[in-house]
Amino acid sequence: MFAAIPLLAVRSASASGTAETQAAAALARRILPRLGAGIRFVHVPSDRDRFVLEMHGDELHISGNSAVSMAFGLNCYLREYCRVTVTWYRRDKIDEPKRLPAVEGRVEREARVGNRFFLNYCTYGYSLNWWQWDEWEHFIDWMALNGVTMALATTGQEAVWQRVWRRFGLDDDTIRGYFTGPSYLPWHRMANIDAWHGPLPQSWIDGQLELQRRIIARERELGIQPVFTSFTGHVPKALKTLFPDADIERLNPWTSFERPYNSYYLNPAEPLFNRIQQAYMQEQRRLFGESSVYGVDPFNELDPPNWDPEYLARAARLTYESITQFDKDAVWLQMAWVFYHKRRDWTPERLKAYLCAVPDGKLLMLDYYCDKVELWRSTESFYGQPFIWSYLGNFGGNTMLAGDVKDVSRKLDRAYAEAGRNFVGIGCTLEGLDVNPFMYEYVLDRAWTQLYDDAGWIDRLADRHSGRIDVHYRQAWRILYDKIYCAPSGNRSAAVCARPNMKGRSKWSGPHLDYDNRDLLRVWEQLTLARPERTASSRFDCVNIPRQCLENYFGNLNERCIAACRGGDRETVARLSARLLELLDDIDRLVAADAYFLLGKWIADARRMGATPAEKDYFERDARNILTTWGGRGYSLNDYANRTWSGLVSDYYKERWRRFYDRLQSDGEPDEDALLQELQDFEWEWVGRKGRFAERPRGDAFRLCRSLYTKYAAEIGRFYTEKSER
């Protein structure tokens, strides 16, 4: 199967063969500064995405129909012949081989679907917020290396809107006050909230404009289609004063955000709607150039003003017509999350009316959470509209081992066999760059013809993480594949990150596991026996796997401590409380050994965005807020974006647990309301703090992996054996 809606073929026709090969060659030199110049790229026209690896004498040739196809071919070569993983982080050193290994015969792969999508509105709030060009440059290369052809591109959107709202009579103070703080812009762009942690500094707006220009220039150079946005009806409240006769309604509150943070919606039937749409599209094209794919998500996690199917159809039709008045070739890209999230409200009648109001083939659906629910199956393939099968995989940037390789594989096999011509792509819609990067590599790889079955793919993943073939490393990943990665991700995390209470769990965190922690302990054991090259990926594994095992143990040991408290056993409470706090210290020490898990880098990157001391403090508060309370004191999204990072564990999570265990030891069962008030006070005070945390890794990850295994393995094994026998 190879289906691409006609518009998306523009990426192949828009650049000459010379430009395609030059773009691929430049990428190779960036990724392999010593050896990249020795690879020859050859453009071979084709109506399908494909690449070929073969030797011409001693020279490696990578041929393909596009820069992305050639980049994907380069990545396959690095994986298969060099045992190299290129991660999505610039900081992870790429270990170039001494010389380029020869390819035996001819290796050819062809894309089975024409479109490969990456990113999510939320990723811009949970991971990409503080990136500057050097991080983006490498990440765009990573997307090309993994065959991505479409990427959501929302950086700098506020610069467009500032110019538009000026046209309609708003002053800059009002406009910047309407925008949220940087980490919350994804939810402002999706019309969930306005003004929270505003006003947005002008320096941010200007800096992001220039950054977006560089991002989309590089994406276009590599043949990645940037997905822009359009006007969906979301307007500033102040517009009601300037246009009192316009039909502008305040939408229902989103989560805990009450006035003045609620958003306002302009009826698409109003003439003002089309005027704003044309102004926005003109400014966007003037600033960023052309793109005929537009992300349009009018009612994300919100109720539309009217649920009548005719109203929904009219809103969709008028929205699309306002876009095509500017760009007759426009394709509307819609994330299907809202239809999953509010599935009780989006009945088949309402959904069909909404989707079918747009001409066939002009509404491209992202089936957003196929790892959990494939909506294409319950909607007659979105009632005839093309769709991209998408793997979500992560909520809030949480640091949980999650994913189900076997289930994803089965679902993709069935989609290829059963979905028909409407199935036009594969994508990843992760909310944050998480601790399971191989899952996204795997999903994007499945867009192409396969060289191996899944078990073979996992073995080779182990080899490239290790940098060599190591039986113990392979065994570690076989156990992960068979026993650990066995359930789709959900918005839940380990109890370490939970706000302490006598239930042992909170809304987003708790001790529940979909596997036996003893199996993860076996993985950890294999890592201690392996002798990998000191690659970035093996270092990450030697932190990530023990971290999860220790976190799981913490959650279950904490349950035992709570049970002892309820039983009046103060001696056991004191002993277990001390051990649990020691466990948090060891977790923090372990995760400090890898750059991925550092709160200090997150805060330092945020502060670097500031041009003045006041701006630096503003950005730091924004960076702290999103990870912890999310919104205001006691808001329902508290801890949604939790993650087990060094600094967060020692300075935030541990302090909450320390206060909890102090109450257990002094009061027995604590007054839950008083405890909650104390913890909420601490959380909100912490958001406003300023302080430095380590920006670079400390400690040797490989030694910590072995020493902590020696310290805890017998204890963890004994604990779960006793638990299973009770």
XYZ file of C-alpha atoms in Angstrom:
726
model
C 0.000 0.000 0.000
C 1.234 3.485 -0.817
C -1.279 6.264 -0.470
C -0.599 9.947 -0.165
C -3.195 12.629 -0.613
C -2.156 14.607 -3.711
C -1.080 17.723 -1.874
C 1.604 15.913 0.073
C 3.386 14.779 -3.073
C 4.512 18.406 -3.380
C 7.562 17.638 -1.250
C 9.001 15.405 -3.983
C 8.215 17.784 -6.827
C 9.373 20.937 -5.080
C 13.095 20.291 -5.160
C 15.493 19.197 -7.868
C 17.499 16.025 -7.539
C 20.586 18.128 -6.868
C 18.881 19.958 -4.002
C 17.682 16.640 -2.554
C 21.148 15.061 -2.618
C 22.771 18.211 -1.255
C 20.324 18.267 1.658
C 20.971 14.588 2.455
C 24.743 15.060 2.185
C 24.661 18.083 4.494
C 22.703 16.068 7.045
C 25.270 13.257 6.841
C 28.093 15.713 7.524
C 26.254 17.097 10.549
C 25.614 13.643 11.979
C 28.995 12.150 11.004
C 31.452 15.053 10.902
C 34.435 12.761 10.275
C 32.970 10.199 7.865
C 29.831 11.803 6.418
C 31.600 13.399 3.468
C 32.628 9.924 2.269
C 29.030 8.856 1.541
C 27.604 9.554 -1.891
C 23.902 10.323 -2.236
C 22.137 9.699 -5.534
C 18.685 10.970 -6.472
C 16.508 8.398 -8.263
C 13.029 9.653 -9.259
C 10.146 7.479 -8.078
C 6.475 7.862 -7.267
C 7.123 5.908 -4.072
C 9.466 6.687 -1.207
C 12.364 4.229 -1.359
C 16.099 3.972 -0.835
C 18.917 1.624 -1.857
C 22.222 0.945 -0.072
C 25.072 -0.510 -2.112
C 28.820 -0.274 -2.546
C 30.477 1.145 -5.644
C 34.021 -0.007 -5.115
C 34.963 1.236 -1.679
C 32.366 4.016 -1.704
C 28.963 3.745 -0.029
C 26.101 4.939 -2.234
C 22.697 5.784 -0.797
C 20.123 6.412 -3.489
C 16.545 7.532 -2.991
C 13.717 9.543 -4.438
C 13.865 12.324 -1.810
C 16.097 13.777 0.871
C 13.953 12.110 3.555
C 14.204 8.715 1.842
C 17.979 9.054 1.600
C 18.166 10.214 5.235
C 16.128 7.198 6.309
C 18.491 5.013 4.291
C 21.459 6.583 6.083
C 19.849 5.829 9.443
C 19.236 2.212 8.438
C 22.889 1.931 7.460
C 24.012 3.388 10.803
C 21.759 1.011 12.715
C 22.477 -2.162 10.784
C 26.136 -1.812 9.870
C 27.591 0.605 12.432
C 25.457 -0.336 15.473
C 24.802 3.348 16.066
C 21.699 4.993 17.486
C 21.113 8.642 16.707
C 18.931 9.930 19.556
C 16.658 12.936 19.367
C 19.033 14.942 21.607
C 21.970 16.914 20.241
C 23.906 16.355 23.474
C 24.135 12.576 22.955
C 27.479 11.839 21.360
C 27.353 9.802 18.159
C 30.102 7.195 18.119
C 31.372 7.129 14.555
C 33.114 3.901 13.516
C 36.774 4.055 12.563
C 35.756 3.494 8.933
C 32.492 2.981 7.105
C 31.635 -0.748 7.012
C 30.880 -2.240 3.615
C 27.339 -3.232 2.621
C 26.950 -6.733 1.278
C 24.933 -6.808 -1.924
C 22.047 -4.429 -2.325
C 19.731 -3.346 0.519
C 16.449 -1.791 -0.566
C 13.395 -0.666 1.381
C 10.199 1.024 0.269
C 7.664 3.043 2.236
C 4.300 1.327 2.608
C 2.513 4.621 3.321
C 3.232 8.023 1.864
C 2.932 10.164 4.983
C 4.831 9.926 8.261
C 3.798 12.472 10.868
C 5.514 13.620 14.073
C 4.744 15.850 17.070
C 1.775 17.076 19.043
C 0.648 20.507 20.180
C 1.451 19.455 23.750
C 5.075 18.567 22.943
C 5.714 22.299 22.657
C 4.790 22.674 26.334
C 6.258 19.518 27.828
C 9.583 19.168 25.972
C 10.360 21.753 23.283
C 9.571 24.938 25.243
C 13.114 26.027 25.939
C 14.906 24.704 22.851
C 17.074 26.969 20.775
C 18.342 26.419 17.268
C 21.102 23.926 18.074
C 18.600 21.518 19.674
C 16.085 22.049 16.880
C 18.654 21.532 14.145
C 19.566 18.108 15.488
C 15.936 17.164 16.138
C 14.935 17.993 12.568
C 17.800 15.777 11.393
C 16.456 13.037 13.695
C 13.008 13.345 12.134
C 14.455 13.060 8.627
C 16.604 10.093 9.673
C 13.428 8.383 10.856
C 11.560 9.073 7.637
C 9.231 11.809 8.897
C 7.543 13.736 6.079
C 5.150 15.957 8.068
C 5.833 17.811 11.332
C 3.613 20.076 13.366
C 5.190 23.543 13.283
C 3.620 25.908 15.830
C 6.699 27.783 17.071
C 6.340 31.542 16.606
C 2.568 31.510 16.139
C 2.137 34.387 18.597
C 4.130 36.697 16.306
C 1.528 36.067 13.619
C -1.373 36.658 15.976
C 0.134 39.818 17.414
C 0.182 41.333 13.941
C -3.361 40.134 13.227
C -4.882 41.449 16.444
C -3.205 44.804 15.899
C -5.098 45.018 12.589
C -8.343 44.565 14.477
C -7.659 47.351 16.946
C -6.059 45.647 19.964
C -3.004 47.219 21.600
C 0.125 45.241 22.451
C -0.505 45.180 26.211
C -3.913 43.588 25.630
C -2.520 41.125 23.097
C 0.408 40.011 25.245
C -1.926 39.720 28.237
C -4.199 37.448 26.194
C -1.286 35.088 25.505
C -0.244 32.627 28.215
C 3.225 31.917 29.545
C 5.529 29.905 27.216
C 4.859 26.437 28.657
C 1.092 26.962 28.396
C 0.984 28.196 24.812
C -0.068 24.782 23.425
C -3.297 24.977 25.431
C -3.793 28.610 24.494
C -3.340 27.682 20.825
C -5.925 24.910 21.275
C -8.349 27.446 22.852
C -8.313 25.803 26.299
C -6.990 28.771 28.298
C -6.097 32.439 27.921
C -3.833 34.724 29.937
C -2.441 32.194 32.447
C 1.032 33.356 33.489
C 0.856 36.210 31.000
C 1.676 38.710 29.721
C 4.028 36.974 27.330
C 7.292 38.952 27.004
C 7.899 40.630 23.666
C 11.415 39.185 23.630
C 9.886 35.692 23.569
C 7.535 36.571 20.694
C 10.361 38.049 18.623
C 12.817 35.261 19.390
C 10.353 32.516 18.523
C 9.548 34.199 15.224
C 13.176 34.004 14.143
C 13.507 30.463 15.470
C 10.459 29.316 13.474
C 11.913 30.768 10.290
C 15.007 28.625 10.754
C 12.982 25.538 11.690
C 10.747 25.588 8.635
C 13.608 26.494 6.286
C 15.510 23.374 7.369
C 12.389 21.200 7.284
C 11.652 22.309 3.735
C 15.263 21.735 2.732
C 14.955 18.128 3.885
C 11.509 17.616 2.368
C 9.551 17.657 5.645
C 6.178 19.361 5.227
C 5.640 21.893 8.058
C 2.055 21.764 9.327
C 0.888 25.288 10.103
C -2.276 26.373 11.890
C -5.329 28.383 10.935
C -7.911 30.496 12.696
C -10.470 28.261 14.437
C -12.673 30.869 16.123
C -10.625 31.477 19.280
C -10.538 35.238 19.951
C -9.500 37.576 22.777
C -12.267 38.645 25.144
C -11.423 42.257 24.264
C -12.758 41.676 20.774
C -16.280 41.641 22.218
C -15.877 45.311 23.117
C -14.562 46.274 19.689
C -17.215 44.215 17.858
C -20.237 44.234 20.191
C -22.624 42.841 17.578
C -20.473 39.799 16.764
C -21.590 36.398 18.061
C -18.752 35.734 20.533
C -19.338 33.273 23.374
C -17.291 32.348 26.420
C -16.561 28.612 26.296
C -16.966 26.344 29.303
C -14.028 26.297 31.752
C -11.262 23.846 30.953
C -10.200 21.691 33.939
C -9.741 24.013 36.972
C -9.174 27.233 35.024
C -11.978 29.686 35.814
C -12.361 33.307 34.773
C -10.300 35.239 33.682
C -8.584 32.297 31.985
C -11.522 30.976 29.919
C -11.439 31.271 26.142
C -13.891 32.883 23.747
C -15.259 31.557 20.469
C -16.444 33.480 17.416
C -19.250 31.842 15.427
C -17.897 30.847 11.983
C -21.122 32.182 10.427
C -20.099 35.719 11.397
C -18.509 37.805 8.580
C -15.827 38.772 11.125
C -14.674 35.134 11.224
C -13.665 35.164 7.561
C -11.980 38.552 7.900
C -9.803 37.251 10.743
C -9.048 34.038 8.839
C -7.830 35.924 5.773
C -5.710 38.263 7.895
C -4.136 35.335 9.749
C -3.386 33.322 6.619
C -1.865 36.355 4.912
C 0.403 37.155 7.858
C 1.417 33.528 8.312
C 2.400 33.200 4.664
C 4.203 36.551 4.701
C 6.267 35.532 7.729
C 6.783 31.814 7.075
C 6.036 31.063 3.430
C 3.681 28.469 2.006
C 2.201 25.324 3.477
C -1.043 23.774 2.384
C -1.512 21.565 5.456
C -3.163 23.315 8.382
C -3.772 21.985 11.868
C -7.382 22.843 12.749
C -8.681 21.690 16.145
C -11.591 23.952 17.147
C -12.973 22.135 20.209
C -10.083 20.369 21.905
C -11.423 18.984 25.220
C -14.129 21.664 25.100
C -17.850 21.670 24.396
C -18.840 23.512 21.234
C -21.494 26.196 21.750
C -24.082 23.852 20.240
C -24.120 20.048 19.887
C -26.711 19.985 17.125
C -25.305 18.023 14.143
C -26.349 20.785 11.759
C -24.451 23.356 13.815
C -21.333 21.155 13.892
C -21.516 20.569 10.135
C -21.966 24.275 9.447
C -19.037 25.190 11.740
C -16.770 22.684 9.966
C -17.908 23.708 6.479
C -17.529 27.448 7.108
C -14.155 26.993 8.804
C -12.829 25.018 5.850
C -14.305 27.431 3.306
C -12.619 30.357 5.047
C -9.282 28.560 4.684
C -9.779 27.615 1.030
C -10.734 31.174 0.188
C -7.057 31.890 0.835
C -5.546 28.527 -0.201
C -7.659 26.520 -2.610
C -5.422 23.443 -2.111
C -5.666 23.475 1.673
C -5.863 20.240 3.639
C -7.310 20.352 7.148
C -5.326 18.208 9.610
C -7.504 17.256 12.594
C -6.279 15.441 15.695
C -8.841 12.837 16.707
C -8.044 13.126 20.418
C -11.160 15.205 21.058
C -13.348 12.414 19.651
C -11.745 9.945 22.068
C -11.653 12.302 25.039
C -15.332 13.320 24.649
C -16.528 10.131 23.021
C -19.848 10.192 24.886
C -20.690 13.557 23.343
C -19.293 12.956 19.867
C -21.962 10.491 18.836
C -21.746 8.861 15.386
C -24.381 11.270 14.068
C -22.514 14.351 15.295
C -19.099 13.115 14.223
C -20.297 12.131 10.754
C -21.951 15.510 10.255
C -18.758 17.300 11.297
C -16.328 15.226 9.207
C -18.467 14.957 6.094
C -18.958 18.717 5.920
C -15.429 18.920 4.516
C -14.888 17.642 0.957
C -13.595 14.073 0.731
C -9.816 13.921 0.858
C -9.457 17.443 2.251
C -9.744 16.506 5.924
C -6.767 14.438 7.049
C -7.428 12.730 10.376
C -4.724 11.905 12.897
C -6.054 8.785 14.637
C -4.281 10.093 17.678
C -4.240 7.280 20.265
C -4.221 4.038 18.277
C -2.065 2.356 20.910
C -5.218 2.484 23.061
C -8.215 2.884 20.718
C -8.283 2.857 16.918
C -11.091 5.259 16.058
C -10.926 4.430 12.363
C -12.522 1.075 13.206
C -15.590 2.578 14.911
C -16.144 5.418 12.418
C -16.189 3.598 9.078
C -12.632 4.849 8.498
C -13.658 8.371 9.502
C -16.572 8.240 7.089
C -14.336 8.248 4.049
C -11.733 10.834 5.065
C -8.053 9.799 4.876
C -6.316 9.086 8.160
C -2.880 8.622 9.698
C -2.528 5.764 12.210
C -0.836 7.412 15.199
C 0.986 6.197 18.279
C 0.633 8.502 21.303
C 2.856 6.726 23.799
C 3.290 9.484 26.372
C 1.347 11.897 28.547
C 2.888 14.997 30.051
C 6.488 13.923 29.491
C 6.108 11.354 32.290
C 9.037 9.015 32.913
C 7.316 5.626 32.898
C 8.351 2.567 30.933
C 5.298 2.169 28.730
C 4.311 0.737 25.386
C 3.299 -2.581 23.892
C 5.432 -3.549 20.903
C 3.495 -6.721 20.168
C 0.103 -5.038 20.267
C 1.271 -2.132 18.099
C 2.686 -4.650 15.643
C -0.598 -6.553 15.474
C -2.614 -3.377 15.012
C -0.396 -2.132 12.211
C -0.522 -5.499 10.459
C -4.309 -5.391 10.585
C -4.429 -1.768 9.438
C -2.320 -2.616 6.396
C -4.593 -5.565 5.659
C -7.978 -4.020 6.405
C -7.983 -0.208 6.385
C -7.980 0.283 2.631
C -7.033 3.380 0.690
C -8.061 5.778 3.446
C -5.052 4.618 5.489
C -2.450 7.061 4.158
C 0.153 7.347 6.878
C 1.724 6.477 10.210
C 2.552 9.021 12.878
C 3.593 9.678 16.450
C 1.637 12.127 18.603
C 3.622 11.960 21.834
C 2.892 14.672 24.406
C 6.516 14.718 25.556
C 9.899 13.288 24.602
C 9.938 10.436 27.064
C 11.944 7.450 28.342
C 10.769 5.055 25.611
C 12.322 6.540 22.471
C 12.691 3.142 20.810
C 8.887 2.874 20.543
C 8.738 5.889 18.226
C 11.671 4.561 16.206
C 9.827 1.258 15.891
C 6.503 2.800 14.840
C 8.137 4.996 12.184
C 10.172 2.026 10.956
C 6.944 0.081 10.435
C 5.977 2.600 7.749
C 8.500 0.801 5.518
C 8.989 -2.718 4.261
C 10.634 -4.773 6.979
C 14.027 -6.479 7.057
C 13.312 -8.498 10.222
C 10.481 -9.699 12.411
C 9.913 -7.877 15.699
C 12.172 -10.175 17.732
C 14.993 -9.563 15.266
C 14.347 -5.834 15.403
C 14.643 -5.889 19.209
C 17.927 -7.838 19.060
C 19.390 -5.242 16.727
C 18.083 -2.464 18.929
C 20.032 -4.021 21.811
C 23.138 -4.231 19.608
C 23.067 -0.573 18.649
C 22.356 0.544 22.223
C 25.257 -1.586 23.397
C 27.517 -0.675 20.475
C 28.348 -4.357 20.060
C 26.688 -7.775 20.156
C 26.453 -8.651 23.840
C 24.400 -11.675 24.913
C 23.430 -10.108 28.225
C 22.347 -6.873 26.614
C 20.249 -8.793 24.114
C 18.730 -10.807 26.926
C 17.866 -7.609 28.799
C 15.950 -6.298 25.811
C 14.265 -9.646 25.146
C 12.848 -9.571 28.676
C 11.746 -5.974 28.167
C 10.037 -6.990 24.932
C 8.379 -10.108 26.374
C 7.518 -9.020 29.906
C 7.693 -5.257 30.461
C 6.524 -3.484 27.331
C 3.153 -5.182 27.484
C 0.596 -2.381 27.989
C -0.154 0.936 26.272
C 0.797 4.145 27.978
C -1.701 5.916 30.176
C -1.495 9.160 32.086
C -0.203 7.497 35.227
C 3.225 7.521 36.811
C 5.110 5.919 39.682
C 4.150 6.701 43.271
C 7.421 8.597 43.801
C 5.807 11.503 41.958
C 2.433 11.266 43.704
C 1.250 13.808 46.231
C 1.447 11.743 49.455
C -1.738 10.511 51.079
C -3.042 7.450 52.888
C -4.261 5.857 49.655
C -0.674 5.603 48.379
C -1.680 7.034 45.007
C -2.936 10.257 43.461
C -4.823 11.170 40.312
C -1.860 10.712 37.991
C 0.503 8.484 39.990
C 0.441 5.277 41.965
C 1.939 1.827 42.535
C -0.088 -0.065 39.893
C 2.039 -2.103 37.456
C 1.144 -4.085 34.346
C 4.095 -6.436 34.933
C 5.971 -8.174 37.731
C 8.735 -5.939 39.072
C 10.888 -9.042 39.504
C 11.039 -9.272 35.715
C 12.374 -5.733 35.574
C 14.887 -6.740 38.249
C 16.034 -9.510 35.875
C 16.568 -6.890 33.158
C 18.620 -4.849 35.600
C 20.692 -7.925 36.430
C 21.466 -8.503 32.745
C 22.616 -4.889 32.414
C 25.060 -5.418 35.288
C 26.456 -8.485 33.515
C 26.724 -6.821 30.104
C 29.827 -4.994 28.990
C 28.557 -2.472 26.455
C 30.511 0.256 24.790
C 29.920 3.471 26.692
C 27.347 4.770 24.235
C 24.753 7.415 25.065
C 22.015 4.784 24.706
C 23.653 2.230 27.006
C 24.233 4.940 29.612
C 20.571 5.903 29.327
C 19.480 2.264 29.739
C 21.714 1.830 32.788
C 19.895 4.732 34.439
C 16.399 4.286 33.052
C 15.869 0.606 33.881
C 17.141 0.691 37.515
C 15.260 3.965 38.036
C 11.960 2.346 37.119
C 12.625 -0.752 39.185
C 13.453 1.336 42.261
C 10.429 3.580 41.716
C 8.154 0.564 41.481
C 9.631 -0.802 44.703
C 9.114 2.570 46.387
C 5.400 2.525 45.555
C 4.852 -0.964 46.942
C 7.041 -0.429 49.999
C 5.116 2.768 50.694
C 1.886 0.743 50.688
C 3.400 -1.471 53.391
C 4.364 1.583 55.412
C 0.818 2.946 55.199
C -0.589 -0.433 56.232
C 1.756 -0.466 59.250
C 0.518 2.987 60.218
C -3.092 1.882 60.000
C -2.197 -1.109 62.149
C -0.575 1.097 64.801
C 2.917 -0.380 64.256
C 4.986 2.751 64.821
C 8.295 0.908 64.914
C 7.748 -0.451 61.399
C 6.558 2.969 60.198
C 9.771 4.570 61.471
C 11.957 1.895 59.891
C 10.187 1.927 56.523
C 9.979 5.744 56.417
C 13.753 5.956 56.773
C 14.270 3.334 54.095
C 11.848 5.049 51.701
C 13.587 8.412 52.073
C 16.932 6.694 51.526
C 15.473 5.125 48.402
C 14.522 8.588 47.101
C 18.088 9.765 47.702
C 19.435 6.834 45.705
C 16.960 7.411 42.872
C 18.010 11.056 42.682
C 21.685 10.075 42.707
C 21.087 7.549 39.924
C 19.131 9.818 37.583
C 21.670 12.608 38.104
C 24.078 10.497 36.029
C 22.254 11.085 32.719
C 21.482 14.439 31.094
C 17.912 13.438 30.229
C 16.880 13.394 33.897
C 18.129 16.817 35.051
C 15.821 19.503 36.388
C 18.833 21.820 36.364
C 19.107 21.747 32.590
C 15.374 22.437 32.190
C 15.568 25.491 34.447
C 18.867 26.735 33.035
C 17.507 26.486 29.486
C 14.424 28.439 30.548
C 16.477 31.160 32.203
C 18.643 31.485 29.090
C 15.532 32.680 27.251
C 15.405 35.815 29.401
C 17.014 39.079 28.300
C 16.835 40.646 31.775
C 16.985 39.307 35.352
C 13.223 39.810 35.662
C 12.590 37.828 32.480
C 14.905 35.052 33.625
C 12.935 34.754 36.874
C 9.663 34.779 34.901
C 10.794 31.930 32.657
C 12.054 29.917 35.638
C 8.677 30.173 37.355
C 6.980 29.076 34.136
C 9.343 26.086 33.858
C 8.723 25.043 37.481
C 4.956 25.565 37.283
C 4.275 23.247 34.336
C 6.130 20.317 35.944
C 4.458 20.579 39.336
C 1.179 22.373 40.067
C 0.542 22.824 36.310
C -1.801 25.700 37.063
C -2.692 27.431 40.303
C -2.597 26.148 43.852
C -4.660 22.981 44.117
C -5.625 22.770 40.438
C -6.791 19.408 39.118
C -3.833 18.995 36.754
C -1.389 19.103 39.672
C 1.501 16.685 38.938
C 0.165 15.819 35.469
C 3.593 16.558 33.954
C 5.519 14.807 36.728
C 8.840 13.194 35.921
C 11.592 11.502 37.902
C 14.344 14.047 37.416
C 17.301 14.773 39.645
C 16.427 17.932 41.529
C 12.704 17.290 41.331
C 13.142 14.107 43.365
C 15.494 15.606 45.958
C 14.001 19.086 46.255
C 10.291 18.548 45.583
C 9.011 14.965 45.740
C 11.206 13.964 48.662
C 10.177 17.010 50.665
C 6.506 16.086 50.231
C 7.210 12.518 51.329
C 9.312 13.677 54.263
C 6.407 15.779 55.564
C 4.065 12.838 55.089
C 6.287 10.372 56.953
C 6.860 12.885 59.761
C 3.087 13.019 60.254
C 2.814 9.209 60.182
C 5.421 8.921 62.909
C 4.070 11.724 65.097
C 0.313 11.494 64.550
C -0.369 7.993 63.320
C -3.036 8.302 60.632
C -2.795 11.987 59.674
C -5.601 14.498 59.261
C -5.879 14.241 55.461
C -7.305 17.761 55.032
C -4.529 19.337 57.091
C -1.922 17.299 55.203
C -3.369 18.388 51.875
C -3.275 22.047 52.889
C 0.329 21.737 54.048
C 1.432 20.063 50.831
C -0.416 22.517 48.602
C 1.218 25.413 50.456
C 4.638 23.843 49.934
C 3.978 23.121 46.237
C 2.883 26.666 45.462
C 5.785 28.132 47.427
C 8.227 25.880 45.496
C 6.931 27.142 42.140
C 8.016 30.653 43.105
C 11.492 29.676 44.286
C 14.690 30.426 42.447
C 17.722 28.200 42.709
C 20.408 26.409 40.802
C 20.471 22.689 40.161
C 23.183 20.721 38.375
C 23.020 21.282 34.610
C 25.383 18.442 33.729
C 25.388 14.764 34.711
C 27.200 13.724 37.874
C 28.429 10.247 38.642
C 29.155 7.184 36.530
C 25.907 5.639 35.304
C 27.459 2.220 34.699
C 28.980 1.992 38.187
C 25.783 3.256 39.800
C 23.800 0.653 37.908
C 25.966 -2.115 39.373
C 26.374 -0.695 42.907
C 22.667 -0.021 43.386
C 21.848 -3.485 42.081
C 24.175 -4.922 44.714
C 22.484 -2.798 47.373
C 18.853 -3.504 46.488
C 18.511 -6.682 44.386
C 18.148 -9.204 47.199
C 15.854 -6.896 49.171
C 13.571 -6.248 46.173
C 13.471 -9.916 45.187
C 12.610 -10.961 48.743
C 9.935 -8.278 49.068
C 8.023 -9.361 45.956
C 8.363 -13.048 46.743
C 6.809 -12.435 50.160
C 4.158 -10.216 48.589
C 3.153 -12.904 46.092
C 2.917 -15.524 48.861
C 0.523 -13.492 51.005
